[in-house]
Amino acid sequence: MRIRLHRKALVWPVVILLAAVSALPGHAADEGRLRGEIDIGLHLLDLDGSSYKHGEYSGADRDGIYFTGAMDLRYSRGSRYYLDLKAERLGYDSRVVRLDTGLYGGYKLSVGYAEIPHLISNSSSTPFYGAGEKRLTLPAGFVTASTTPGMTTLPSSLKDVKLELDRKASTIGFSTPLRSGVDFKITFKNEQKEGVKSVGGPLGSEGSSSVVLPEPVDYSTSDITASIAYKGEEANVDFKYHLSVFDNNNESLTWDAPFIKFVALSPDFPAIARTSLPPGNRYQNFSLSGGINLGNSARISAIAEYGIMEQDADLLPYTINPASTVGTPLPRRTAETEIDVRHLEVNLWTRPLKGLDVNTRYRYYETDNRTPSDLFRGVFNDTGNQAAPDGDTAAYNLPFDLKQNRINVDATCRLWQRTTFKAGYELDDVQRSHREISRIRENTYTAKLTTRPNLSTSLTLNYAYGERRGGRYEESRVFEALHTQDYINTLTPDVRFDNHPDTRKFDIADRDRTRYGANLSISGISDAFIGIYYDHREDEYRKSVFGLRSTESDAFTVDLTMTPADFATIHAFYTYEHLSSSMNSRSYGEGASKAVQSSDPTRNWSVEQNDRNDTVGVGVDFLLLSRRLTIGVDYTLERSITDTGFTAGSALEAPARMPELTTLQHRVGVKARYMVSKEKTIGLEYKYENYSSDDWSTDGLDYATIAQVLPLSLSVKDYEAHAVFLTFTYRFDSGN
Amino acid sequence: MIRIYRLACRQKIMVRAGSVLLTAFLVLFLTTSSQTASSTEHLSAEECYSCHKTTKKADLDARHRKVFFVAREGSLETQGCEACHGAGGEHKKAVDKDEKEMRIEAFREGIGLSEDKNGKCLPCHKGGDLNFWKGSGHDMAGVSCASCHTIHGKAAPVRSAVCFKCHPQRRAQYQRSSHMPVREGLMECSSCHNPHGSSGPNLLKKASVNETCYDCHQDKRGPFLWEHPPARENCVNCHEPHGSNHASLLKTRVPYLCQSCHATQGHPSTIYEGGGVAGGSANRRLLAKGCLNCHPLVHGSNHPSGTRLTR
């Protein structure tokens, strides 16, 4: 093991610790009281395999020594003043620091800082220079080719790229009572998100090639939330304003094309191509919420919200390829997109009789898309010329919107002592524009029985059934809205569709939804707790000839906690979950074959995916030496297997099953903490992790494996990690 | 004779029944009277702490201690422990543990004077995040404040482990390869959900699934020139936010997830089977990022030629 000291990780613990320690004598001298605890320690990591998965959210993905630090300090003076300082994971890239101060019953000021790293891959390479920037260039002398094996200089040009994102969020908040029952609060948050992730960069259309590119991430989001709230004896009102401004410092990604024309069908690929990146946007929300108690047996609460999402970034030109002919200017200079959100929710809770609660809720939710619809004439991925006015790539942008009306009625009735029955009904009515169905209604019925025959036993049975039905499903609604009439007129009536007309998109398709489950918990037998949980969910799309046909899941959990002796606690759980989905489709070509093949049932195929997941957790904790020594041992196992199988009609080749997707994780932890004195505790912990996975999307892949795709990331590396933590905790209380 | 005997028996039964009812009434009356009496016998906080030493220690850092013992501001706050637990006289007098537990306002189910376990909390904790508590899923399921919160001790956010006690399936899902950083402690269930009731679906903090997701994923908010309708409407159409075996929290594997909706002429309607993996034909629509090799902007595109979400 090569010991590497991550000095950068030392900065934060030292700064915070020095600040905290320097505060000690000053505060001890006055009448205030300072108490709390400070943790410092070392984390020794030996990582075999150097997989990013180990430190996916901590940043600890390399061998070496990390400093650890945490603190929880609480200072108070007089009867009302307080100051709390809390910090966690100071030595890692996931550190959090928060300071709260104020007067009890008075003002409150809080300042916070938090980082969240997200490692995405450390097995990625690219031939481009400039990874992390908005211009990617190929090295001089790079041999472009129509396929990846033809790029003879590719192996020597590859450079490692670490895909990772880092969020750094700073917050400051202030609140104060303005008068009795009225509070004002304002918070400001700024988040920087930086790093590199991946994005596909295609060239051409049919017969296209693609390069997976390192995408620069340089986001900044500022949020302000201000509210004024009144809380009275029987009523409360809250008015809130929220503004969120998102900026992306990179509006697009421009890259040299490593591919040249692949097939005769495609025109020449450009030398340079450009991909748009998420544009900056702004969101505002005004909300008025409140509630009134109508005696002890009724309460009405409601919220009315109005939100505006808008984005008006400059539109990029159709292409940056100088060889492409663009005859039509953009219909507008900027995006001009806007969605207004209107939301009203009214809830009435009543207790008409003792033991009977009835809740009625109404929801209105609308997204009103005010984006103008224009005809854009496409240039596919910087390849070729602008589509003719009647081409299939000339399309209108469609401002989708939605209007939802929903009403729920739920009643809970106490049948007898410790037994309740809950029944519910929900009607959900959703209208959509520019979709294949304009209106859908779903009726859902629920029932739940809970009984506690004694204080230590509880049994719950639940059942729900929902029936979603829409009007006539018409692919032509979208097809005719998207394309020009000139283009549609060029097609014979039997091929005037993009998606096969028998396909039903699952989010709007007719659906029967069933859910049932049972929970049994028993406690108090020899200080043990046993919980057994079962949950079944099933969605059937009976009218979907093509598309998703069904999904089903079964989840079963057993939980056990035991205290066999005063000094020992055992806990264990096992969860089994099985998920399956089934979909159908029909393989058909374009052009002359479209009409014939799209109506040929021998070209049907189906796929069924089955996920099996087993999760096991076992642990034991000991309290020894008059509770001065705690020892804990934990083990967690996660095993996932995805199996994918097919059937195909006689006109298609017999399909082969996919290799299994598997993930296997073992985690073992042994920790001991010994309280040397009331003030001092030392800790020693050992953790072992073993991760392995098989994934056909990247396994066996090299940069020249796929002729027309130059990938960025290869397989996730398996790893084995040994970690040792040494910690010292110091507790103090200036009041003692 | 027989008739007289039967009559006498009936009278005996009636007398006995009457005696039982009278006794029951007296017991009920006396019990009720004693409970009423208990409300007048108060204890000071020091008297409570003389027995509840562990609670005293825990209360040192409790927010409630500040409210009820240090920075008292109203008539309720001056009542100390009894502000929540009611008068403690009868509780102190009770002999055994079971009796003590029944003679005080307590917050665990099955013990205490009142059945309404939240009745003492809600008069103070109202409005704001609790505006929709009444009638919420947790309220209607009989979940009490004390089911999740520790009243004595330092005010600390409820950790996800508390939620997993009733939602164990989520605990397992967060162990999966693709997950949000909940098991690492960087997020909690309460990062997205408001367990106290909300105006959104499934106790989400915001009015819709997407508005909740946009809180952290502002780059997906748009709106975009070219929208992908199911993505604009509900992120959960394609993602399983609690954990998945598939990258990016996807519900199933690409390309099949995409083909669940897209059966367009040509390659979207083609079957991509086991022969297309590396070592086989190495199909460009199956491997690496699958459909997203060429259609990466599935959350929406702002490019004027982005109609097929390719750039």
XYZ file of N, CA, C and O in Angstrom, chain A residues 35 53 57 72 74 79 89 104 167 198 200 202 206 208 210 231-232 236 244 281 283 290 299 301 311 316 318 332 337 343 345 347 359 361 363 365 376 379-382 392 396-397 400 402 414 432 455 498-500 503 506 533 547-548 559 573 577 583 586-588 594 605 609 611 613 640 646 656 658 665 667 691 695-697 708-709, chain B residues 60-61 63 66 70-71 109-110 115 126-127 131-132 134-135 140 154 165 168-169 171 175-177 179 181 183 186 198-199 207-208 211 216 218-219 221-223 225-226 229 233 237 245-246 252-253 256 259-267 269 272-274 278 282 284 286-289 293-294 296-297 302-305 308 310-311:
644
model
N -20.418 24.237 25.488
C -20.260 22.793 25.649
C -20.365 22.133 24.277
O -20.811 22.754 23.304
N -16.455 3.940 -7.481
C -17.648 3.594 -6.717
C -17.401 3.669 -5.216
O -18.322 3.921 -4.450
N -19.693 9.267 -3.266
C -20.273 10.470 -2.669
C -19.430 11.044 -1.528
O -19.887 11.912 -0.810
N -19.564 19.527 17.296
C -20.914 19.960 17.639
C -20.755 20.847 18.874
O -20.609 20.358 19.989
N -22.047 24.063 21.281
C -23.256 24.812 21.647
C -22.895 25.845 22.715
O -22.414 25.497 23.795
N -30.522 33.950 29.291
C -31.650 33.046 29.134
C -32.000 32.805 27.674
O -32.712 31.865 27.363
N -17.664 15.622 8.556
C -16.833 15.151 7.429
C -15.886 16.246 6.931
O -15.762 16.473 5.708
N -33.619 32.753 21.637
C -34.817 31.915 21.710
C -36.033 32.813 21.760
O -36.106 33.743 22.558
N -20.708 19.743 -5.932
C -21.626 20.838 -5.580
C -21.087 21.533 -4.341
O -20.709 20.874 -3.370
N -20.671 13.166 -18.987
C -20.591 12.719 -20.379
C -21.861 13.081 -21.134
O -22.941 13.141 -20.554
N -23.583 12.480 -25.293
C -23.421 11.930 -26.624
C -23.337 13.036 -27.664
O -24.059 14.031 -27.580
N -23.675 13.120 -31.620
C -23.872 12.394 -32.883
C -23.500 13.234 -34.102
O -23.468 14.456 -34.054
N -29.614 8.877 -39.996
C -29.516 7.443 -40.248
C -28.102 7.158 -40.768
O -27.572 7.904 -41.604
N -25.628 7.283 -38.800
C -24.813 8.256 -38.079
C -23.696 7.592 -37.291
O -23.682 6.382 -37.094
N -21.277 8.487 -33.616
C -21.402 9.278 -32.398
C -20.131 9.196 -31.569
O -19.448 8.172 -31.547
N -49.208 32.967 12.712
C -49.741 31.785 13.395
C -50.592 32.254 14.559
O -50.060 32.843 15.512
N -51.878 32.036 14.456
C -52.772 32.392 15.549
C -53.249 31.150 16.271
O -52.786 30.042 15.995
N -53.726 30.064 10.586
C -52.374 30.410 10.175
C -52.364 30.784 8.692
O -53.153 30.239 7.906
N -35.458 31.547 -8.208
C -34.308 30.685 -8.475
C -33.748 31.027 -9.849
O -34.474 30.992 -10.845
N -31.803 29.475 -16.842
C -33.255 29.644 -16.727
C -33.594 30.334 -15.414
O -32.730 30.513 -14.544
N -36.807 30.772 -12.366
C -38.094 30.286 -11.837
C -38.523 31.178 -10.692
O -37.737 31.516 -9.810
N -52.458 28.478 4.047
C -53.003 28.740 5.370
C -53.983 27.675 5.790
O -54.289 26.745 5.024
N -60.730 20.928 10.182
C -59.696 21.883 9.784
C -59.702 21.969 8.264
O -59.773 20.959 7.556
N -57.398 23.494 5.189
C -56.097 24.070 4.860
C -55.983 24.129 3.341
O -56.577 23.310 2.626
N -37.128 30.776 -19.835
C -35.778 30.579 -20.370
C -35.730 31.307 -21.703
O -36.596 31.101 -22.561
N -28.788 28.887 -30.830
C -27.592 28.651 -31.646
C -28.003 28.655 -33.115
O -29.182 28.438 -33.427
N -28.419 27.047 -36.865
C -28.763 25.660 -37.229
C -27.520 24.783 -37.286
O -27.551 23.617 -36.940
N -36.999 32.718 -34.772
C -36.846 33.723 -33.716
C -35.423 33.637 -33.166
O -34.761 32.616 -33.308
N -39.054 30.592 -24.150
C -39.891 29.549 -23.540
C -40.392 30.017 -22.180
O -39.671 30.691 -21.428
N -51.404 26.303 -9.208
C -51.658 25.172 -8.308
C -52.576 25.622 -7.176
O -52.317 26.635 -6.520
N -54.667 23.764 -3.916
C -54.925 22.530 -3.161
C -55.756 22.923 -1.949
O -55.370 23.823 -1.190
N -57.783 21.260 1.372
C -57.937 20.048 2.160
C -58.907 20.299 3.312
O -58.758 21.267 4.052
N -61.338 12.836 5.327
C -60.503 13.862 4.694
C -60.866 13.980 3.215
O -60.918 12.987 2.497
N -59.918 16.142 -0.297
C -58.891 17.019 -0.868
C -59.170 17.257 -2.345
O -59.515 16.340 -3.081
N -57.426 19.069 -5.813
C -56.172 19.581 -6.384
C -56.416 20.063 -7.801
O -57.026 19.361 -8.620
N -53.940 21.553 -10.786
C -52.541 21.798 -11.135
C -52.472 22.000 -12.647
O -52.927 21.155 -13.414
N -39.146 24.991 -37.341
C -37.682 24.988 -37.405
C -37.258 23.988 -38.470
O -37.743 22.860 -38.500
N -31.034 20.902 -39.491
C -29.791 20.403 -40.087
C -29.313 19.354 -39.086
O -29.019 19.678 -37.947
N -29.309 18.107 -39.537
C -29.062 17.065 -38.563
C -27.616 17.009 -38.102
O -26.728 16.620 -38.861
N -27.415 17.383 -36.866
C -26.112 17.207 -36.234
C -24.972 17.766 -37.086
O -23.953 17.117 -37.268
N -25.211 18.965 -37.586
C -24.228 19.690 -38.382
C -23.866 18.973 -39.677
O -22.853 19.272 -40.293
N -38.804 15.744 -43.532
C -39.278 15.189 -42.262
C -38.535 15.763 -41.065
O -38.928 15.539 -39.928
N -42.361 21.623 -36.067
C -42.819 22.679 -35.166
C -42.465 22.278 -33.730
O -42.690 21.127 -33.330
N -41.955 23.229 -32.968
C -41.778 22.936 -31.538
C -43.166 22.990 -30.895
O -43.956 23.896 -31.186
N -46.069 21.652 -24.943
C -46.927 20.719 -24.177
C -47.424 21.389 -22.914
O -46.662 22.067 -22.229
N -50.531 20.868 -19.507
C -51.294 19.879 -18.745
C -52.225 20.587 -17.776
O -51.882 21.650 -17.240
N -62.719 3.883 13.294
C -62.302 2.939 14.330
C -63.428 1.919 14.503
O -64.527 2.257 14.950
N -54.277 17.050 -21.518
C -52.956 17.393 -22.061
C -53.099 17.921 -23.479
O -53.979 17.464 -24.223
N -50.793 -4.342 22.718
C -49.849 -3.239 22.516
C -48.581 -3.665 21.790
O -47.849 -2.841 21.260
N -45.376 8.560 -37.267
C -43.986 8.348 -36.838
C -43.949 7.096 -35.966
O -43.334 6.103 -36.296
N -44.637 7.178 -34.815
C -44.710 6.009 -33.939
C -45.777 5.064 -34.493
O -46.792 5.521 -35.034
N -45.546 3.767 -34.347
C -46.543 2.830 -34.848
C -47.900 3.119 -34.189
O -47.975 3.273 -32.968
N -48.954 1.531 -30.967
C -48.127 1.742 -29.766
C -48.874 2.644 -28.795
O -49.517 3.613 -29.198
N -46.706 4.598 -22.281
C -47.230 4.081 -21.013
C -47.694 5.165 -20.048
O -48.499 4.912 -19.164
N -42.940 -7.508 6.260
C -43.591 -6.575 5.335
C -43.669 -7.224 3.958
O -42.693 -7.815 3.487
N -45.599 -1.336 -27.015
C -45.245 -0.482 -25.892
C -45.212 -1.307 -24.619
O -45.220 -2.550 -24.667
N -45.145 -0.641 -23.503
C -45.085 -1.355 -22.230
C -46.390 -2.096 -21.991
O -47.470 -1.517 -22.099
N -37.583 -7.940 9.434
C -36.754 -7.126 10.322
C -36.704 -7.781 11.690
O -37.730 -8.243 12.181
N -31.851 -7.713 9.024
C -32.966 -7.574 8.086
C -32.636 -8.281 6.786
O -31.464 -8.482 6.443
N -36.637 -8.289 -3.376
C -37.503 -7.536 -4.275
C -37.346 -8.081 -5.686
O -36.230 -8.284 -6.168
N -42.564 -5.679 -22.544
C -43.009 -4.764 -23.605
C -42.995 -5.458 -24.963
O -42.258 -6.429 -25.173
N -42.880 -3.875 -32.866
C -42.837 -4.466 -34.209
C -41.705 -3.787 -34.974
O -41.633 -2.556 -35.011
N -40.856 -4.590 -35.563
C -39.707 -4.057 -36.288
C -40.110 -3.745 -37.726
O -40.588 -4.626 -38.435
N -39.962 -2.502 -38.104
C -40.310 -2.154 -39.486
C -39.401 -1.042 -39.991
O -38.926 -0.210 -39.233
N -42.040 0.513 -45.302
C -42.747 0.935 -44.081
C -44.183 0.416 -44.043
O -44.616 -0.180 -43.048
N -41.959 -8.449 -31.855
C -40.998 -8.962 -30.878
C -41.369 -8.454 -29.486
O -42.121 -7.475 -29.345
N -37.885 -8.084 -18.858
C -36.760 -7.867 -17.939
C -37.176 -8.264 -16.537
O -38.269 -7.903 -16.089
N -35.656 -8.142 -12.622
C -34.629 -7.734 -11.653
C -34.883 -8.481 -10.352
O -35.985 -8.407 -9.818
N -33.429 -8.629 -6.476
C -32.551 -7.932 -5.530
C -32.655 -8.584 -4.165
O -33.759 -8.778 -3.652
N -27.784 -7.949 -6.886
C -28.807 -7.638 -7.879
C -28.508 -8.390 -9.163
O -27.355 -8.431 -9.604
N -36.065 -12.486 -24.738
C -36.841 -11.988 -25.881
C -37.664 -13.101 -26.517
O -37.342 -14.285 -26.389
N -31.065 -13.732 -29.140
C -30.308 -14.354 -28.043
C -30.567 -13.580 -26.755
O -30.768 -12.359 -26.786
N -29.867 -11.622 -23.326
C -28.776 -10.746 -22.923
C -27.996 -11.422 -21.802
O -28.582 -12.175 -21.011
N -22.296 -6.514 -3.685
C -21.552 -5.655 -2.740
C -21.551 -6.320 -1.364
O -22.612 -6.710 -0.870
N -20.222 -5.455 2.548
C -19.622 -4.435 3.426
C -19.587 -4.977 4.850
O -20.610 -5.445 5.374
N -16.777 -4.869 -4.054
C -17.790 -4.535 -5.049
C -17.429 -5.171 -6.373
O -16.286 -5.076 -6.828
N -21.777 -5.806 -16.514
C -22.720 -4.946 -17.228
C -22.417 -5.032 -18.715
O -21.354 -4.580 -19.170
N -23.345 -5.596 -19.467
C -23.078 -5.814 -20.889
C -22.932 -4.514 -21.693
O -22.396 -4.533 -22.795
N -23.372 -3.399 -21.146
C -23.264 -2.161 -21.933
C -21.818 -1.661 -22.003
O -21.465 -0.884 -22.900
N -19.120 2.554 -34.950
C -19.618 3.904 -35.188
C -19.774 4.734 -33.927
O -20.335 5.825 -33.991
N -19.353 4.217 -32.807
C -19.439 5.002 -31.570
C -18.076 4.997 -30.885
O -17.507 3.933 -30.638
N -30.832 18.854 28.864
C -29.863 19.949 28.905
C -29.714 20.617 27.542
O -29.589 21.831 27.436
N -29.772 19.803 26.506
C -29.618 20.343 25.158
C -30.940 20.420 24.405
O -30.966 20.626 23.197
N -34.367 21.712 22.980
C -35.003 22.966 22.612
C -36.167 23.247 23.569
O -36.415 24.386 23.961
N -35.284 25.091 26.721
C -35.185 26.544 26.568
C -36.568 27.174 26.663
O -36.769 28.206 27.297
N -36.068 28.080 30.459
C -35.103 29.184 30.419
C -35.736 30.470 29.888
O -35.795 31.478 30.584
N -36.207 30.397 28.671
C -36.752 31.616 28.050
C -38.273 31.529 27.998
O -38.872 31.525 26.938
N -47.889 5.194 22.427
C -49.209 4.603 22.311
C -49.446 3.566 23.407
O -48.540 2.837 23.806
N -50.663 3.519 23.902
C -51.038 2.507 24.887
C -50.869 2.958 26.311
O -51.298 2.269 27.234
N -55.874 9.607 24.559
C -55.633 8.785 23.370
C -55.000 9.620 22.262
O -54.281 9.102 21.421
N -47.715 24.364 14.591
C -48.792 24.484 13.604
C -48.328 25.411 12.484
O -47.342 26.134 12.618
N -49.079 25.359 11.392
C -48.729 26.202 10.249
C -47.426 25.750 9.618
O -46.859 24.707 9.961
N -48.899 22.680 7.906
C -50.195 23.196 7.455
C -51.119 22.080 6.980
O -52.326 22.135 7.174
N -50.530 21.070 6.328
C -51.351 19.990 5.783
C -51.243 18.707 6.608
O -51.446 17.621 6.084
N -53.137 17.672 9.186
C -54.447 17.051 9.397
C -54.936 16.440 8.087
O -55.060 17.123 7.074
N -55.237 15.165 8.126
C -55.713 14.488 6.929
C -54.607 13.940 6.046
O -54.883 13.295 5.034
N -53.657 10.137 8.966
C -54.770 9.181 8.827
C -54.340 7.757 9.175
O -55.166 6.910 9.468
N -31.477 16.745 22.461
C -31.117 17.782 21.497
C -32.001 17.712 20.260
O -32.245 16.624 19.727
N -37.949 2.365 9.399
C -38.627 1.439 10.312
C -39.976 1.013 9.749
O -40.417 -0.119 9.947
N -39.241 -0.238 5.021
C -37.965 -0.966 4.894
C -37.540 -1.212 3.460
O -36.357 -1.400 3.192
N -38.494 -1.184 2.538
C -38.140 -1.399 1.138
C -37.209 -0.292 0.643
O -36.315 -0.523 -0.163
N -35.010 1.303 2.467
C -33.670 1.036 3.005
C -32.898 0.115 2.056
O -31.713 0.350 1.780
N -29.411 0.750 -1.001
C -28.165 -0.027 -1.052
C -27.760 -0.334 -2.491
O -26.675 -0.854 -2.733
N -28.613 -0.040 -3.433
C -28.330 -0.440 -4.813
C -27.228 0.400 -5.438
O -26.918 1.494 -4.966
N -26.706 -0.120 -6.518
C -25.536 0.492 -7.144
C -25.808 1.940 -7.545
O -24.974 2.821 -7.341
N -27.797 5.104 -6.726
C -28.600 5.619 -5.613
C -28.256 7.069 -5.343
O -27.181 7.540 -5.722
N -27.339 9.992 -2.485
C -26.468 9.793 -1.318
C -27.198 9.796 0.022
O -26.885 10.591 0.909
N -27.670 6.786 1.894
C -26.947 5.898 2.819
C -25.616 6.504 3.243
O -25.054 6.129 4.272
N -25.658 12.199 3.123
C -25.645 13.542 2.531
C -27.051 14.011 2.167
O -27.261 15.190 1.874
N -48.187 17.511 2.914
C -47.795 18.532 1.938
C -48.896 18.699 0.907
O -49.883 17.960 0.901
N -48.672 19.655 0.028
C -49.652 19.865 -1.032
C -49.255 19.105 -2.295
O -49.943 19.177 -3.298
N -45.092 21.077 -5.192
C -46.418 20.784 -5.733
C -46.439 19.600 -6.686
O -47.502 19.017 -6.928
N -45.287 19.257 -7.256
C -45.248 18.125 -8.184
C -43.911 17.407 -8.042
O -42.978 17.928 -7.409
N -41.159 19.578 -9.804
C -40.745 20.777 -9.070
C -39.837 20.393 -7.908
O -38.934 21.150 -7.535
N -32.848 20.594 -7.012
C -31.419 20.286 -7.101
C -30.939 20.198 -8.546
O -29.766 20.436 -8.824
N -31.513 21.931 -11.430
C -32.074 23.115 -12.093
C -31.794 23.110 -13.590
O -32.529 23.748 -14.351
N -30.752 22.399 -14.001
C -30.434 22.351 -15.430
C -31.513 21.620 -16.223
O -31.622 21.785 -17.433
N -34.660 22.033 -15.637
C -35.912 22.790 -15.466
C -36.390 23.435 -16.767
O -37.576 23.518 -17.037
N -35.446 23.912 -17.564
C -35.836 24.576 -18.797
C -36.702 25.787 -18.548
O -36.362 26.576 -17.658
N -37.821 25.937 -19.258
C -38.355 25.066 -20.301
C -37.463 25.094 -21.542
O -36.714 26.037 -21.764
N -36.815 24.463 -25.796
C -37.459 24.652 -27.092
C -38.128 23.346 -27.526
O -39.272 23.335 -27.973
N -37.393 22.268 -27.396
C -37.917 20.945 -27.734
C -38.076 20.167 -26.445
O -37.090 19.828 -25.792
N -42.149 15.185 -23.633
C -43.328 15.332 -22.764
C -43.304 14.533 -21.459
O -43.571 15.096 -20.392
N -43.296 16.199 -17.702
C -44.442 15.994 -16.818
C -44.078 15.298 -15.510
O -44.559 15.687 -14.446
N -41.507 8.934 -14.460
C -41.875 8.071 -15.590
C -40.702 7.183 -15.985
O -40.899 6.047 -16.408
N -30.787 -0.732 -10.099
C -29.608 -1.449 -10.604
C -29.075 -0.818 -11.869
O -28.022 -1.203 -12.358
N -29.837 0.098 -12.432
C -29.484 0.670 -13.726
C -28.970 2.094 -13.547
O -29.437 2.826 -12.678
N -35.619 0.810 -15.903
C -35.146 -0.380 -16.612
C -34.003 0.051 -17.530
O -33.644 1.219 -17.570
N -33.481 -0.890 -18.250
C -32.280 -0.637 -19.024
C -32.619 -0.021 -20.396
O -33.586 -0.402 -21.039
N -34.436 -0.547 -23.853
C -35.806 -1.045 -23.714
C -36.717 -0.024 -23.041
O -37.911 0.036 -23.311
N -37.761 2.167 -25.777
C -38.647 1.463 -26.707
C -40.015 1.155 -26.105
O -40.917 0.740 -26.818
N -40.144 1.382 -24.799
C -41.461 1.222 -24.176
C -42.457 2.211 -24.767
O -43.666 2.007 -24.685
N -41.930 3.312 -25.321
C -42.813 4.315 -25.935
C -42.535 4.504 -27.428
O -43.428 4.888 -28.165
N -41.271 4.291 -27.813
C -40.888 4.664 -29.178
C -40.781 3.444 -30.082
O -39.890 2.610 -29.907
N -41.710 3.362 -31.040
C -41.684 2.298 -32.046
C -41.780 2.961 -33.416
O -42.661 2.676 -34.219
N -40.869 3.888 -33.628
C -40.838 4.614 -34.896
C -40.159 3.746 -35.949
O -39.387 2.841 -35.617
N -40.420 4.042 -37.178
C -39.795 3.314 -38.291
C -38.275 3.286 -38.133
O -37.677 4.224 -37.609
N -37.690 2.211 -38.606
C -36.226 2.124 -38.558
C -35.722 1.686 -37.195
O -36.343 0.850 -36.526
N -34.616 2.294 -36.769
C -33.916 1.732 -35.607
C -34.712 1.771 -34.294
O -34.517 0.892 -33.455
N -37.640 0.826 -33.737
C -38.519 -0.346 -33.626
C -37.744 -1.653 -33.745
O -38.323 -2.732 -33.693
N -33.058 -5.209 -30.158
C -31.634 -5.218 -29.790
C -31.432 -6.333 -28.775
O -31.829 -6.200 -27.622
N -30.852 -7.430 -29.249
C -30.790 -8.632 -28.405
C -29.340 -8.993 -28.081
O -28.415 -8.228 -28.395
N -29.181 -10.141 -27.475
C -27.886 -10.532 -26.922
C -26.749 -10.615 -27.918
O -25.579 -10.548 -27.530
N -20.604 -6.608 -26.894
C -19.196 -6.676 -27.293
C -18.800 -8.149 -27.417
O -19.165 -8.972 -26.582
N -21.495 -5.869 -31.535
C -21.175 -4.592 -30.863
C -22.071 -3.469 -31.375
O -21.609 -2.507 -31.973
N -24.202 -0.334 -31.888
C -23.995 1.042 -31.401
C -25.211 1.583 -30.653
O -25.117 2.600 -29.981
N -26.937 -0.286 -28.548
C -27.104 -1.105 -27.352
C -26.018 -0.801 -26.323
O -26.278 -0.788 -25.120
N -24.808 -0.572 -26.807
C -23.663 -0.453 -25.905
C -23.372 0.999 -25.540
O -23.975 1.923 -26.079
N -22.418 1.146 -24.615
C -22.047 2.483 -24.080
C -23.314 3.143 -23.537
O -23.933 2.602 -22.630
N -23.743 4.259 -24.097
C -24.917 4.950 -23.552
C -26.206 4.570 -24.279
O -27.258 5.213 -24.087
N -26.380 7.584 -26.907
C -25.192 7.906 -27.695
C -25.521 9.004 -28.709
O -24.697 9.879 -28.979
N -26.731 8.903 -29.267
C -27.127 9.863 -30.315
C -28.266 10.792 -29.886
O -28.470 11.830 -30.506
N -28.842 12.379 -26.696
C -28.436 12.586 -25.294
C -29.345 13.537 -24.522
O -29.391 13.468 -23.300
N -30.051 14.410 -25.228
C -30.764 15.475 -24.515
C -32.208 15.071 -24.225
O -33.161 15.743 -24.634
N -32.386 22.714 -26.527
C -32.598 24.119 -26.878
C -31.975 24.446 -28.226
O -31.873 25.611 -28.593
N -31.572 23.416 -28.930
C -30.948 23.642 -30.234
C -32.049 23.732 -31.294
O -32.984 22.933 -31.278
N -31.950 24.679 -32.223
C -33.024 24.796 -33.212
C -33.212 23.538 -34.057
O -34.298 23.309 -34.585
N -32.171 22.699 -34.158
C -32.315 21.428 -34.868
C -32.390 20.266 -33.883
O -32.013 19.144 -34.205
N -35.149 15.921 -32.504
C -35.031 14.519 -32.055
C -34.102 14.389 -30.851
O -33.587 13.319 -30.581
N -31.181 15.259 -30.313
C -29.830 14.766 -30.597
C -28.754 15.777 -30.213
O -27.600 15.408 -30.047
N -29.133 17.058 -30.148
C -28.079 18.022 -29.815
C -28.663 19.316 -29.258
O -29.856 19.568 -29.385
